[in-house]
mmCIF file with all atom_site columns, C-alpha atoms in Angstrom:
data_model
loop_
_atom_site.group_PDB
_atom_site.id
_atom_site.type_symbol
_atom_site.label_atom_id
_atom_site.label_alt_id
_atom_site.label_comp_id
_atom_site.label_asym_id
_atom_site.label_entity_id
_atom_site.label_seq_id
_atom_site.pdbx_PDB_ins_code
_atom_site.Cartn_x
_atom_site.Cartn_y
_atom_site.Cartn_z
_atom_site.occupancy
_atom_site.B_iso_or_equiv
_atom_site.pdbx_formal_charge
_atom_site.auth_seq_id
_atom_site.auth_comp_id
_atom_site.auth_asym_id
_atom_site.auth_atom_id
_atom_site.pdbx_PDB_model_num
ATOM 1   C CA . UNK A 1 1   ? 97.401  116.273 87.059  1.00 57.00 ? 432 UNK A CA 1
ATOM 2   C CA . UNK A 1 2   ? 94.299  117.306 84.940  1.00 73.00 ? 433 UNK A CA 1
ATOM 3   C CA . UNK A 1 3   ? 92.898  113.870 85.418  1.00 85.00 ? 434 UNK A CA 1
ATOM 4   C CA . UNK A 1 4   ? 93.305  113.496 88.814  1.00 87.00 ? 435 UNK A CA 1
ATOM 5   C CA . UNK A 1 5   ? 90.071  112.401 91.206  1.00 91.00 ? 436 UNK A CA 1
ATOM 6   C CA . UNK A 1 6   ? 91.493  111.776 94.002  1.00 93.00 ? 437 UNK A CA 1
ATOM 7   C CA . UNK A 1 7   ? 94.396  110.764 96.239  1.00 92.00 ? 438 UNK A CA 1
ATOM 8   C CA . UNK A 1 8   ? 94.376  108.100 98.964  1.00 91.00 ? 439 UNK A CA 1
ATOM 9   C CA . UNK A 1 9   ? 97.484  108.127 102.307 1.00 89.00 ? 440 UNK A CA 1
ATOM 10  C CA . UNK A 1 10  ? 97.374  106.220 105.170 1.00 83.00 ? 441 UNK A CA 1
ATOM 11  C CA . UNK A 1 11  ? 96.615  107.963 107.707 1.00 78.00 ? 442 UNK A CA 1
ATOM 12  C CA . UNK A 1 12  ? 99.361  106.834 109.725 1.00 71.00 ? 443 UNK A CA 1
ATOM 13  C CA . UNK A 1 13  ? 102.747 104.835 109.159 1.00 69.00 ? 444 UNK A CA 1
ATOM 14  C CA . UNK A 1 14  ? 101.827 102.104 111.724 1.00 67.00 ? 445 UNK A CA 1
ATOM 15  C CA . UNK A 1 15  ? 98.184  100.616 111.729 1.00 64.00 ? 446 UNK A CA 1
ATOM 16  C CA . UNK A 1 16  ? 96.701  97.849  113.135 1.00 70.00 ? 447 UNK A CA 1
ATOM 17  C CA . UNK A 1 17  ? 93.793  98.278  111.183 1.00 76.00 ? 448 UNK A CA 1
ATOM 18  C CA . UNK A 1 18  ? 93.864  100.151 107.979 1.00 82.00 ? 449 UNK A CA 1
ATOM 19  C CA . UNK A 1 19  ? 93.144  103.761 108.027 1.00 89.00 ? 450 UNK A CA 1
ATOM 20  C CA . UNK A 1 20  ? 92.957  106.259 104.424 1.00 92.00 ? 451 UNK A CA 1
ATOM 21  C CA . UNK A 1 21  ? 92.760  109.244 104.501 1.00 95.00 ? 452 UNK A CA 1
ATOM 22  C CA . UNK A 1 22  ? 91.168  110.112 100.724 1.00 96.00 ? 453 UNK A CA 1
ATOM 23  C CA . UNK A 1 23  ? 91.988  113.566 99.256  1.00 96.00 ? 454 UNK A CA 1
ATOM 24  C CA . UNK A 1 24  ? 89.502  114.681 96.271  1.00 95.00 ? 455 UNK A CA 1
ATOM 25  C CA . UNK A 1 25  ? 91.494  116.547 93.383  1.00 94.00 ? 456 UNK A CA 1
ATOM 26  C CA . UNK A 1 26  ? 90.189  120.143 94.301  1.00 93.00 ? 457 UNK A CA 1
ATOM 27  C CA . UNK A 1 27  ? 91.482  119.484 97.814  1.00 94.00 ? 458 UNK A CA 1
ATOM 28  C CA . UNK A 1 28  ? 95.132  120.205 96.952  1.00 90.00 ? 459 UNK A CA 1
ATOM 29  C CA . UNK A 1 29  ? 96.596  121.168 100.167 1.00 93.00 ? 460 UNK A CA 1
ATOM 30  C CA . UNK A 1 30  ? 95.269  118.232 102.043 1.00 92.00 ? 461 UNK A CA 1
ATOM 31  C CA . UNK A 1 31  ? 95.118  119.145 105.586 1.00 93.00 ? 462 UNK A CA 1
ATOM 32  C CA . UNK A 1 32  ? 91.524  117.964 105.842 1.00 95.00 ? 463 UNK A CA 1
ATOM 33  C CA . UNK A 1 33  ? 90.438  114.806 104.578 1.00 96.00 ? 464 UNK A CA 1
ATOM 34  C CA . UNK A 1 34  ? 87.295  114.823 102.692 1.00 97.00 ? 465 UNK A CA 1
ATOM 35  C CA . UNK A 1 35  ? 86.613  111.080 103.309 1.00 97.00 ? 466 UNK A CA 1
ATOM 36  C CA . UNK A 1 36  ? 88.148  108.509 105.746 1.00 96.00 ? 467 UNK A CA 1
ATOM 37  C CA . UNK A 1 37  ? 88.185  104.624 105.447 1.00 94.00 ? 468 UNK A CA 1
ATOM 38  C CA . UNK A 1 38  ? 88.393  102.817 107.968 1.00 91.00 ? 469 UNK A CA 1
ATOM 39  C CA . UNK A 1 39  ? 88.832  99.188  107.270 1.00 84.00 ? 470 UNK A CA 1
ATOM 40  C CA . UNK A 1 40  ? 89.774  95.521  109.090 1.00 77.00 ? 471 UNK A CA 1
ATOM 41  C CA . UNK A 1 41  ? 90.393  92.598  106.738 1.00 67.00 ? 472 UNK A CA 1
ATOM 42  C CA . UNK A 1 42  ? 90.624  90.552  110.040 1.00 70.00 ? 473 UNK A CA 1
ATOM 43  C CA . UNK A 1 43  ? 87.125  91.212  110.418 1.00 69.00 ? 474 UNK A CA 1
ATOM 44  C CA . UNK A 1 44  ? 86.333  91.902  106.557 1.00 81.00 ? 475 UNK A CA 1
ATOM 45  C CA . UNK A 1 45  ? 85.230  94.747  106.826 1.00 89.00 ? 476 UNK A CA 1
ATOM 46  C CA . UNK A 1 46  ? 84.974  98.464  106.117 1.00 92.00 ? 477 UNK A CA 1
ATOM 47  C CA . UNK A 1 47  ? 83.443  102.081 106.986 1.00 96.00 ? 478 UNK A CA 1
ATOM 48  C CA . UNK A 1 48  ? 83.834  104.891 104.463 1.00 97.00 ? 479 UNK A CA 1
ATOM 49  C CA . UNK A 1 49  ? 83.130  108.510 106.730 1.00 98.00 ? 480 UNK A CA 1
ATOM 50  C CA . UNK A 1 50  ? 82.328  111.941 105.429 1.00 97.00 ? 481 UNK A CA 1
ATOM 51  C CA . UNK A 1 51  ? 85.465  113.750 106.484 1.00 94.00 ? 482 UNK A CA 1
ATOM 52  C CA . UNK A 1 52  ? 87.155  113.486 109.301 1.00 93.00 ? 483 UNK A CA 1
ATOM 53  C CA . UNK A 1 53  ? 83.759  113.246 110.967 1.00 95.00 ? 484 UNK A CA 1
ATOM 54  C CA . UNK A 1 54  ? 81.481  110.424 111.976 1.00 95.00 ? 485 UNK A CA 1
ATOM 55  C CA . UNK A 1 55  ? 79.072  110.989 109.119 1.00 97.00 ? 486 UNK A CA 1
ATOM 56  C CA . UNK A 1 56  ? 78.999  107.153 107.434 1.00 98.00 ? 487 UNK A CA 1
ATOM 57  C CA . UNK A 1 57  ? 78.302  107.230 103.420 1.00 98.00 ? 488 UNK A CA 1
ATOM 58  C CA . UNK A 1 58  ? 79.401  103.527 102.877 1.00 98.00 ? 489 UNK A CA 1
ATOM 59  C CA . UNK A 1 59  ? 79.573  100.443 104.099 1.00 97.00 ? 490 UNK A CA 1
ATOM 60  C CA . UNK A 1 60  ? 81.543  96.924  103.570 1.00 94.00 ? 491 UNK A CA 1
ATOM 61  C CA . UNK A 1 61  ? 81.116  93.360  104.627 1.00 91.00 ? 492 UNK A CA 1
ATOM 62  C CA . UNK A 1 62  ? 83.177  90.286  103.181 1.00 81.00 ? 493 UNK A CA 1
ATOM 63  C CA . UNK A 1 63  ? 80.858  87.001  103.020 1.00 77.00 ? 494 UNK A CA 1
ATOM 64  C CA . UNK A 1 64  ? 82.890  84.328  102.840 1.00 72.00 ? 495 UNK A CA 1
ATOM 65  C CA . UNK A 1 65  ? 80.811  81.361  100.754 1.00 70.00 ? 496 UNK A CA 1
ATOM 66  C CA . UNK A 1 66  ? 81.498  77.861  99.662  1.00 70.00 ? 497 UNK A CA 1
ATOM 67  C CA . UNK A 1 67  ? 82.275  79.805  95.995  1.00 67.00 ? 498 UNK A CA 1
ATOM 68  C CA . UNK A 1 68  ? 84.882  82.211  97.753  1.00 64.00 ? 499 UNK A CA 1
ATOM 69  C CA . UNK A 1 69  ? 86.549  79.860  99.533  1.00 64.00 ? 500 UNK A CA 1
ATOM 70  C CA . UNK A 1 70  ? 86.967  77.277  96.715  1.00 71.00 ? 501 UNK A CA 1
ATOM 71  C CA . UNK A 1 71  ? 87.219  79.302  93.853  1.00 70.00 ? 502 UNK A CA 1
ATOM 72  C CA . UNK A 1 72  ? 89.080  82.150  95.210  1.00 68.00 ? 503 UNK A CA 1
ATOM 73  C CA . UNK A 1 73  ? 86.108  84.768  94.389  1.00 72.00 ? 504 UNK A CA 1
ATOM 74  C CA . UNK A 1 74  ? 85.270  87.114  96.922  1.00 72.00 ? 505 UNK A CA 1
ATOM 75  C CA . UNK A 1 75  ? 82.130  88.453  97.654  1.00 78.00 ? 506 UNK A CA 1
ATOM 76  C CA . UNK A 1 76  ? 81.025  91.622  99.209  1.00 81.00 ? 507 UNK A CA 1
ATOM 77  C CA . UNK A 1 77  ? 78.219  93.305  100.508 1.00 90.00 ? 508 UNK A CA 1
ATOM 78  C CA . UNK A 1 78  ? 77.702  96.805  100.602 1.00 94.00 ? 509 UNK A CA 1
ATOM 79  C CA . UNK A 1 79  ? 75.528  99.535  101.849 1.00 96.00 ? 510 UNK A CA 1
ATOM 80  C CA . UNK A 1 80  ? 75.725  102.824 99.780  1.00 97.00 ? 511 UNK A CA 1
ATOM 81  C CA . UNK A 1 81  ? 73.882  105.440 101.669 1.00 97.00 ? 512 UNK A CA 1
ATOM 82  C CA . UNK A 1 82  ? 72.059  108.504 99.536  1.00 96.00 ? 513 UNK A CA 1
ATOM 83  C CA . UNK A 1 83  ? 73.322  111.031 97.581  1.00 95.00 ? 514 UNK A CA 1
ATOM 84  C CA . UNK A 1 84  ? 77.019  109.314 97.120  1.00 96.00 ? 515 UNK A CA 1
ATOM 85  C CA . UNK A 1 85  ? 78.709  107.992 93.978  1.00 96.00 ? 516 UNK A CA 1
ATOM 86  C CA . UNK A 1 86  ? 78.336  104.044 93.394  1.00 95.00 ? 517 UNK A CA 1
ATOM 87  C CA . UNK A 1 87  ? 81.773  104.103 91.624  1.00 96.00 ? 518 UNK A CA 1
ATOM 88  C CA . UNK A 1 88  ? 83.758  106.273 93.951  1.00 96.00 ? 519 UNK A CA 1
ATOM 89  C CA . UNK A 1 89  ? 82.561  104.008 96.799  1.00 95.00 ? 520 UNK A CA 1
ATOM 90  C CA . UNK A 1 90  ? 83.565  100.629 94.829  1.00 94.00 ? 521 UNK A CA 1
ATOM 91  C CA . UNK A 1 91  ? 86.875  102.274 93.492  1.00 94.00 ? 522 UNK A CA 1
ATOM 92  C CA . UNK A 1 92  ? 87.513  102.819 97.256  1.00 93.00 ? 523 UNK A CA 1
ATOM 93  C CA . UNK A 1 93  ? 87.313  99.425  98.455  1.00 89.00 ? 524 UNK A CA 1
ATOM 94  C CA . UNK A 1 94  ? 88.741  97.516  95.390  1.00 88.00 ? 525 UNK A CA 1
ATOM 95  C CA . UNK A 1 95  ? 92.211  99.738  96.283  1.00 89.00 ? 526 UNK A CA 1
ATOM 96  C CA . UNK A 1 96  ? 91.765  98.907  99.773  1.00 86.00 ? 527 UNK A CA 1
ATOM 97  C CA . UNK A 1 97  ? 91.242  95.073  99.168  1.00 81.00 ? 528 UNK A CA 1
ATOM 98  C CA . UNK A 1 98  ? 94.631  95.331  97.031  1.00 83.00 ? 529 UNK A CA 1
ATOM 99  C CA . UNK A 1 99  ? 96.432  97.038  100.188 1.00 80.00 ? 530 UNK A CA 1
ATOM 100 C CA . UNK A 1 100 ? 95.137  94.340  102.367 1.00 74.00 ? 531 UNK A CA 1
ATOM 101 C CA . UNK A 1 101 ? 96.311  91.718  99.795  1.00 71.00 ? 532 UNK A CA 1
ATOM 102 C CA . UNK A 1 102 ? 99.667  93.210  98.794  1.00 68.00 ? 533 UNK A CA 1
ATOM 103 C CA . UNK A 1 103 ? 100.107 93.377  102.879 1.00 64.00 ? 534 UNK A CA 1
ATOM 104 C CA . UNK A 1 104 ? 99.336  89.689  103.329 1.00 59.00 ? 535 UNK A CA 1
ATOM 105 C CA . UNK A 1 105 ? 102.329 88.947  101.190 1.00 56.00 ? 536 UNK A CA 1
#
C-alpha cells in the first residue's frame, strides 16, 4: 500500500497486559520491531520503546477526574520525549485505547 505508515500486531496471542509490536511502512519484512507499546488499562497506562530495546520515546497516564467519570471523557497525560512525532505517538495510543475498549466488551 502506497499510503501505508505503519502496521501494529500484538506481540503475542495471549497477554495479560497489552503488548504491539508497531512495524513502520519501509520495514516490510517485520522481523524487528521498530517501536514496542507496552500498555495496562488496569493501571491506565502506557510505555512506547524505541525498538525492541529499552529506549522510552513516550509516555501515557489515564487521570481519571470528576469530568471523566461523569461525562464519559477521558483524559490523558503524556510525556513525548525529543526528537519524536506528536501525531505518531497520539495515533498510537488512541488505537490502543480502542483495543482496550473493544476488549472490555
Amino acid at each position: 500500500m502506497k499510503d501505508l505508515i505503519f502496521s501494529l500486531k500484538r506481540s503475542s496471542l495471549f497477554q495479560l497486559k497489552t503488548e504491539l509490536d508497531v512495524f513502520l511502512a519501509h520495514n516490510t519484512e517485520e522481523k524487528v520491531c521498530d517501536f514496542k507499546v507496552k500498555g495496562s488499562w488496569f493501571e491506565r497506562s502506557c510505555v512506547i520503546y524505541a525498538g525492541e530495546s529499552l529506549n522510552i520515546v513516550a509516555q501515557m497516564q489515564k487521570k481519571d477526574t470528576a469530568q471523566s467519570i461523569m461525562f464519559g471523557k477521558d483524559n490523558f497525560m503524556v510525556t513525548v520525549y525529543p526528537n519524536v512525532d506528536y501525531a505518531f505517538i497520539v495515533a498510537l495510543i488512541v488505537i490502543l485505547d480502542k483495543i482496550n475498549k473493544r476488549q472490555k466488551k
